[in-house]
């Protein structure tokens, strides 16, 4: 029996979703299992979960003196982990949105010097303080909608100074905001206009100047390891160029991620397997044999249905096939100012059910425990298990399926981050 009363007790949840998964990410049929406890409770001491179970048992073990939150009639679950975002940037691209509605394609806008380059210009010009304050508002809205951990990429600098400024912005936001940020270096997001036609030279800049700067500035001492990502796509980086960047990152001890098969299949997913990437992201056009490779690997497939939705395109990643073949699948917003300005994981879950054939339960697994494994935090967040960080949500819904069944309203009533009520 416990001798000290926990600081906080969330009890009487109609459904408590523990997502307990001590074996690693969930895959195949296990992706539909939520660890559901009826009349569930969680006890929290400091920033950690100390007990999870039936309310009667948890309350009896707690004694008196704990602050209580009554979740009667509601759903309690871990906070969402958003494992693929470009949340840190300056400016916006509302005018391009309107151009696209009039018929211009995303790759045409990019070829004309717009797209990512538009945000690169704004981010290069903005001060560190401006980038931080603009990005902080997005994090506030993400937290209010239940996201407690966010992966955040660079990639709107595309020169050494601005890439470092973005990493500094991510570090400052992580230190000062309730949401935890996990940084990813994405120097290979696009080929900047000043390197047009000289992609290999730009890759050399990334490998020979930016990556040594990461080491010199101390960003490689990060835990989990700093991730390195590359946009492997026609009009961005070839498989060979992506391999050069990611191999160097691997040599430096960085974790690896890749944007693969968003519009075309170049072999980026196979490259992720070859190099042992922690995740391969997008996978809208991945061929069957590369999906089989993914299913046989430890790499998490991160699917981003907000992006085709944002572009009003009909082609989504074949999630049903990817899960049925046995791959571990996660969901993310891909929050970015061009293709998907979406801060809501529940909205992504709603899309995943309707356009990718996922079940409501699978979308919850993909947004919590599997998403945590996609950023090497699977043993720290993403489930309600003893010893894990006390990041949890009280949802004002009677059943977990309401999360993806309903959309467009915020169903999150309370957000608890590291044991503190923050929203
Ligand atoms: Zn992305």
XYZ file of C-alpha atoms and ligand atoms in Angstrom:
424
model
C 0.000 0.000 0.000
C 1.092 3.528 -0.671
C 2.135 5.563 2.334
C 2.223 9.029 0.734
C -0.964 10.408 -0.857
C -0.476 11.194 -4.530
C -0.607 14.876 -5.489
C -3.413 14.447 -7.977
C -6.038 11.802 -8.632
C -8.196 11.712 -11.741
C -10.973 9.242 -10.997
C -14.323 7.753 -12.040
C -13.594 8.002 -15.779
C -16.266 6.222 -17.743
C -13.472 5.017 -20.034
C -9.816 5.272 -19.126
C -7.577 4.463 -22.090
C -4.210 3.411 -20.684
C -2.617 2.539 -24.057
C -0.226 0.443 -21.965
C 2.261 -1.044 -24.385
C 5.473 -2.062 -22.604
C 6.632 -4.090 -25.620
C 7.076 -1.148 -27.980
C 4.841 0.301 -30.692
C 1.591 -1.469 -31.485
C 1.192 -3.108 -34.878
C -1.321 -5.210 -36.808
C -4.366 -6.216 -34.811
C -2.882 -4.780 -31.602
C -3.256 -1.321 -33.136
C -6.927 -1.546 -32.184
C -6.299 -2.194 -28.474
C -6.614 0.743 -26.111
C -6.080 -0.819 -22.662
C -9.579 0.343 -21.750
C -10.493 0.441 -18.042
C -14.089 1.194 -17.088
C -14.512 3.453 -14.043
C -10.794 4.147 -14.322
C -8.438 6.330 -12.309
C -4.883 7.643 -12.508
C -2.777 8.720 -9.534
C -0.026 11.262 -10.101
C 2.947 12.134 -7.919
C 5.038 15.084 -9.076
C 5.268 14.772 -12.853
C 4.814 10.983 -12.931
C 2.025 8.428 -13.088
C 2.182 6.284 -9.929
C -0.926 4.150 -10.266
C -3.517 3.295 -12.927
C -6.563 1.101 -12.495
C -10.109 0.835 -11.277
C -11.268 3.916 -9.343
C -12.187 2.006 -6.184
C -8.726 0.439 -5.911
C -6.811 3.582 -6.816
C -8.827 5.770 -4.405
C -8.504 3.213 -1.600
C -4.728 3.047 -2.038
C -4.395 6.822 -2.069
C -5.670 7.694 1.390
C -6.630 11.345 1.818
C -4.905 14.594 0.919
C -4.800 14.263 -2.874
C -6.312 16.866 -5.148
C -9.199 15.142 -6.946
C -10.537 15.531 -10.463
C -13.857 13.788 -11.009
C -14.061 12.474 -14.586
C -17.503 10.842 -14.229
C -19.110 10.153 -17.587
C -15.918 11.150 -19.415
C -12.927 9.669 -21.206
C -9.399 9.955 -19.775
C -6.409 9.207 -21.997
C -2.761 10.160 -22.569
C -2.023 13.526 -24.178
C -1.559 13.446 -27.947
C 1.947 13.214 -29.354
C 2.314 14.987 -32.711
C 5.426 13.391 -34.271
C 5.754 15.434 -37.490
C 5.327 19.206 -37.523
C 6.819 22.331 -39.028
C 5.299 24.432 -36.229
C 8.212 26.883 -36.038
C 8.092 29.464 -38.850
C 7.348 33.114 -39.580
C 4.558 34.552 -41.734
C 1.875 32.569 -43.566
C 0.868 31.535 -47.099
C -2.819 32.403 -47.268
C -2.316 33.953 -50.721
C -0.920 30.679 -52.109
C -3.918 28.857 -50.716
C -6.068 31.077 -52.877
C -3.789 30.475 -55.915
C -4.142 26.730 -55.455
C -7.915 27.042 -55.325
C -7.654 28.716 -58.728
C -5.743 25.754 -60.156
C -1.978 26.124 -59.487
C -0.363 22.929 -58.156
C 1.875 22.785 -55.099
C 4.925 21.762 -57.157
C 4.213 24.547 -59.727
C 4.133 27.137 -56.951
C 7.419 25.710 -55.589
C 9.049 25.819 -59.062
C 7.999 29.489 -59.390
C 9.944 30.380 -56.231
C 6.933 30.290 -53.949
C 5.936 27.525 -51.605
C 8.562 26.691 -49.034
C 10.788 29.570 -50.300
C 8.103 32.053 -49.343
C 8.288 30.911 -45.719
C 12.094 30.690 -45.949
C 12.252 34.394 -46.830
C 9.935 35.329 -43.963
C 11.831 33.153 -41.496
C 15.236 34.475 -42.561
C 13.993 38.051 -42.082
C 12.260 37.485 -38.746
C 14.108 37.922 -35.464
C 14.449 35.023 -33.064
C 11.888 36.729 -30.799
C 9.366 37.092 -33.631
C 9.695 33.427 -34.616
C 9.263 32.355 -30.998
C 6.211 34.535 -30.376
C 4.453 33.517 -33.611
C 5.143 29.816 -32.974
C 4.107 30.031 -29.309
C 0.539 30.911 -30.304
C 0.352 27.744 -32.382
C 1.625 25.687 -29.440
C -1.032 27.277 -27.196
C -3.757 26.103 -29.575
C -2.196 22.636 -29.914
C -2.103 22.262 -26.131
C -5.713 23.397 -25.790
C -6.629 20.629 -28.263
C -4.791 18.010 -26.257
C -1.307 17.819 -27.781
C 1.322 17.590 -25.044
C 4.434 16.592 -27.049
C 5.402 17.939 -30.468
C 8.193 17.145 -32.885
C 9.365 20.388 -34.523
C 11.479 20.625 -37.663
C 13.812 23.284 -38.957
C 13.913 23.678 -42.743
C 12.750 27.261 -43.285
C 16.295 28.593 -42.989
C 18.166 26.678 -45.688
C 21.293 28.555 -44.697
C 23.423 27.822 -41.677
C 22.529 30.915 -39.647
C 18.778 30.588 -40.024
C 18.764 26.828 -39.475
C 20.602 27.479 -36.179
C 18.139 30.300 -35.370
C 15.281 27.828 -35.836
C 16.906 25.274 -33.539
C 17.392 28.016 -30.949
C 13.687 28.954 -31.304
C 12.696 25.302 -30.755
C 14.934 25.128 -27.667
C 13.495 28.371 -26.217
C 9.930 27.191 -26.822
C 10.638 23.811 -25.230
C 12.003 25.551 -22.144
C 9.229 28.119 -21.823
C 6.084 26.320 -23.024
C 4.151 23.517 -21.319
C 4.274 21.476 -24.535
C 7.490 19.478 -24.888
C 9.258 20.018 -28.212
C 11.512 17.430 -29.846
C 13.787 19.005 -32.479
C 14.546 17.711 -35.981
C 17.125 19.234 -38.309
C 15.616 19.505 -41.800
C 18.273 21.447 -43.703
C 17.252 19.291 -46.695
C 13.681 20.604 -46.861
C 14.034 22.310 -50.253
C 16.775 23.544 -52.553
C 16.949 27.303 -51.907
C 16.636 29.611 -54.954
C 20.247 30.716 -54.670
C 21.253 27.067 -55.348
C 18.841 26.529 -58.257
C 20.370 23.940 -60.616
C 23.145 23.232 -58.088
C 21.441 20.790 -55.785
C 24.602 18.774 -55.107
C 26.385 21.926 -53.962
C 23.514 22.651 -51.580
C 23.774 19.093 -50.232
C 27.478 19.768 -49.626
C 26.519 22.883 -47.643
C 24.180 20.793 -45.499
C 26.719 18.036 -44.935
C 29.954 20.033 -44.688
C 28.791 23.252 -43.000
C 25.379 22.915 -41.339
C 25.913 19.503 -39.758
C 29.308 20.388 -38.252
C 27.596 23.539 -36.900
C 25.006 21.352 -35.145
C 27.843 19.615 -33.378
C 29.694 22.864 -32.595
C 26.543 24.475 -31.146
C 25.931 21.491 -28.861
C 22.686 20.329 -30.501
C 23.941 16.755 -30.780
C 24.046 16.344 -26.991
C 20.256 16.274 -26.979
C 18.188 13.447 -25.457
C 16.413 11.907 -27.395
C 19.078 12.374 -30.088
C 18.562 15.259 -32.477
C 16.782 13.891 -35.541
C 17.808 14.566 -39.124
C 15.177 14.539 -41.866
C 15.276 14.954 -45.664
C 12.544 15.701 -48.220
C 13.100 12.896 -50.747
C 10.924 13.884 -53.706
C 11.080 15.009 -57.356
C 11.868 18.722 -57.232
C 13.518 18.351 -53.820
C 16.214 15.740 -53.018
C 16.981 12.502 -54.858
C 17.515 9.196 -53.086
C 21.287 9.595 -53.569
C 21.293 13.103 -52.101
C 19.037 12.040 -49.236
C 21.321 9.070 -48.542
C 24.373 11.354 -48.392
C 22.706 13.602 -45.808
C 21.185 10.844 -43.694
C 24.349 8.720 -43.732
C 26.323 11.696 -42.400
C 23.648 12.203 -39.728
C 23.894 8.553 -38.765
C 27.673 8.866 -38.471
C 27.119 11.803 -36.093
C 24.772 9.707 -33.917
C 21.598 11.527 -34.961
C 18.224 9.776 -35.283
C 16.899 9.550 -38.838
C 13.588 10.504 -40.433
C 12.547 10.955 -44.035
C 9.756 12.624 -46.018
C 9.083 9.826 -48.530
C 6.563 9.172 -51.292
C 4.379 12.246 -50.742
C 3.775 12.885 -54.459
C 6.017 10.300 -56.218
C 7.758 7.089 -55.297
C 11.545 7.457 -55.577
C 12.614 4.759 -53.123
C 12.728 6.933 -50.021
C 10.958 4.359 -47.871
C 13.468 1.647 -48.836
C 16.224 4.133 -47.977
C 14.687 4.597 -44.518
C 14.926 0.817 -43.967
C 18.455 0.667 -45.347
C 19.663 3.285 -42.865
C 17.495 2.220 -39.910
C 15.404 5.400 -39.699
C 13.105 5.764 -36.687
C 10.283 6.861 -39.009
C 9.312 7.172 -42.665
C 6.721 9.893 -43.158
C 3.913 10.589 -45.702
C 3.885 7.217 -47.612
C 1.010 8.326 -49.874
C 2.596 6.706 -52.975
C 4.679 3.918 -51.416
C 4.722 0.728 -53.532
C 3.606 -2.561 -52.016
C 7.081 -4.075 -51.779
C 8.371 -1.102 -49.788
C 5.333 -1.329 -47.478
C 6.326 -4.965 -46.873
C 9.853 -3.835 -45.987
C 8.389 -1.288 -43.574
C 6.175 -3.942 -41.972
C 9.235 -6.126 -41.334
C 11.218 -3.277 -39.777
C 11.237 -1.273 -36.531
C 10.618 1.945 -38.476
C 7.304 3.655 -37.686
C 5.221 4.798 -40.659
C 3.996 8.330 -39.897
C 0.908 9.155 -41.942
C -0.199 12.730 -42.593
C -3.748 12.822 -43.969
C -4.042 16.550 -43.275
C -1.734 17.226 -46.212
C -3.825 15.755 -49.067
C -6.873 17.280 -47.351
C -5.116 20.671 -47.192
C -4.226 20.394 -50.876
C -7.740 19.179 -51.777
C -6.201 16.053 -53.306
C -7.961 12.706 -53.340
C -4.946 10.460 -52.790
C -4.261 9.388 -49.202
C -1.710 6.930 -47.793
C -2.999 3.324 -47.888
C -3.154 3.074 -44.096
C -5.437 0.044 -44.036
C -2.958 -1.918 -46.167
C 0.045 -0.676 -44.171
C -1.530 -1.726 -40.858
C -2.814 -5.054 -42.195
C 0.676 -5.937 -43.436
C 1.903 -5.390 -39.871
C 3.676 -2.015 -39.827
C 3.529 0.266 -36.784
C 1.608 3.363 -37.868
C 1.500 6.810 -36.283
C -0.462 9.926 -37.235
C 0.734 13.524 -37.239
C -0.596 16.902 -38.299
C 2.339 17.908 -40.581
C 1.403 21.404 -39.350
C 3.010 23.831 -41.814
C 2.017 27.123 -43.462
C 1.816 25.737 -47.007
C 0.016 22.438 -47.329
C -1.559 21.857 -43.908
C -2.092 24.633 -41.372
C -3.730 22.287 -38.876
C -3.042 22.277 -35.133
C -5.531 19.580 -34.167
C -4.731 15.877 -33.766
C -8.435 14.970 -33.391
C -9.125 16.504 -36.800
C -6.328 14.344 -38.274
C -7.917 11.313 -36.598
C -11.278 12.191 -38.143
C -9.617 12.302 -41.591
C -7.761 9.017 -40.980
C -11.041 7.200 -40.321
C -12.814 8.622 -43.345
C -10.086 8.633 -46.020
C -7.565 6.003 -44.897
C -9.824 3.260 -43.539
C -8.495 3.370 -39.986
C -10.751 2.508 -37.054
C -11.350 5.076 -34.283
C -9.285 2.956 -31.868
C -6.382 2.688 -34.335
C -6.281 6.446 -34.708
C -5.929 6.794 -30.919
C -3.022 4.320 -30.797
C -1.447 6.126 -33.768
C -1.729 9.506 -32.009
C -0.352 8.429 -28.632
C 1.907 5.423 -28.014
C 2.956 4.840 -31.629
C 3.517 8.548 -32.180
C 5.757 8.585 -29.104
C 7.821 5.724 -30.545
C 8.187 7.683 -33.801
C 10.221 10.267 -31.853
C 12.083 7.872 -29.529
C 9.916 8.815 -26.511
C 7.838 5.630 -26.405
C 9.103 4.760 -22.940
C 8.454 8.262 -21.554
C 5.078 9.457 -22.927
C 2.169 8.182 -25.039
C 0.522 5.883 -22.473
C -0.667 5.937 -18.871
C 1.717 3.513 -17.168
C 3.531 3.646 -13.856
C 6.686 5.742 -14.114
C 5.705 7.559 -17.279
C 5.240 11.304 -17.523
C 1.788 12.372 -16.308
C 0.534 13.884 -19.570
C -3.190 13.245 -19.818
C -6.505 14.519 -21.050
C -10.029 14.568 -19.717
C -12.376 14.531 -22.712
C -15.991 15.608 -22.372
C -17.284 12.606 -24.314
C -18.932 9.369 -23.130
C -17.021 7.070 -25.483
C -13.597 7.238 -27.152
C -15.121 6.881 -30.625
C -16.528 10.402 -30.324
C -12.973 11.699 -30.844
C -12.988 10.872 -34.557
C -16.763 10.589 -35.049
C -17.182 14.288 -34.242
C -14.987 16.984 -35.763
C -14.571 20.730 -35.823
C -15.110 21.279 -32.107
C -12.659 20.877 -29.260
C -13.759 17.985 -27.024
C -10.819 18.350 -24.628
C -12.001 19.544 -21.224
C -8.779 19.382 -19.197
C -5.119 18.995 -20.137
C -2.670 17.782 -17.502
C 0.977 18.182 -18.497
C 3.713 16.685 -16.323
C 1.243 16.431 -13.430
C -0.044 20.022 -13.648
C -3.400 21.211 -14.975
C -2.375 23.516 -17.824
C -5.499 23.977 -19.930
Zn 6.588 17.571 -43.343
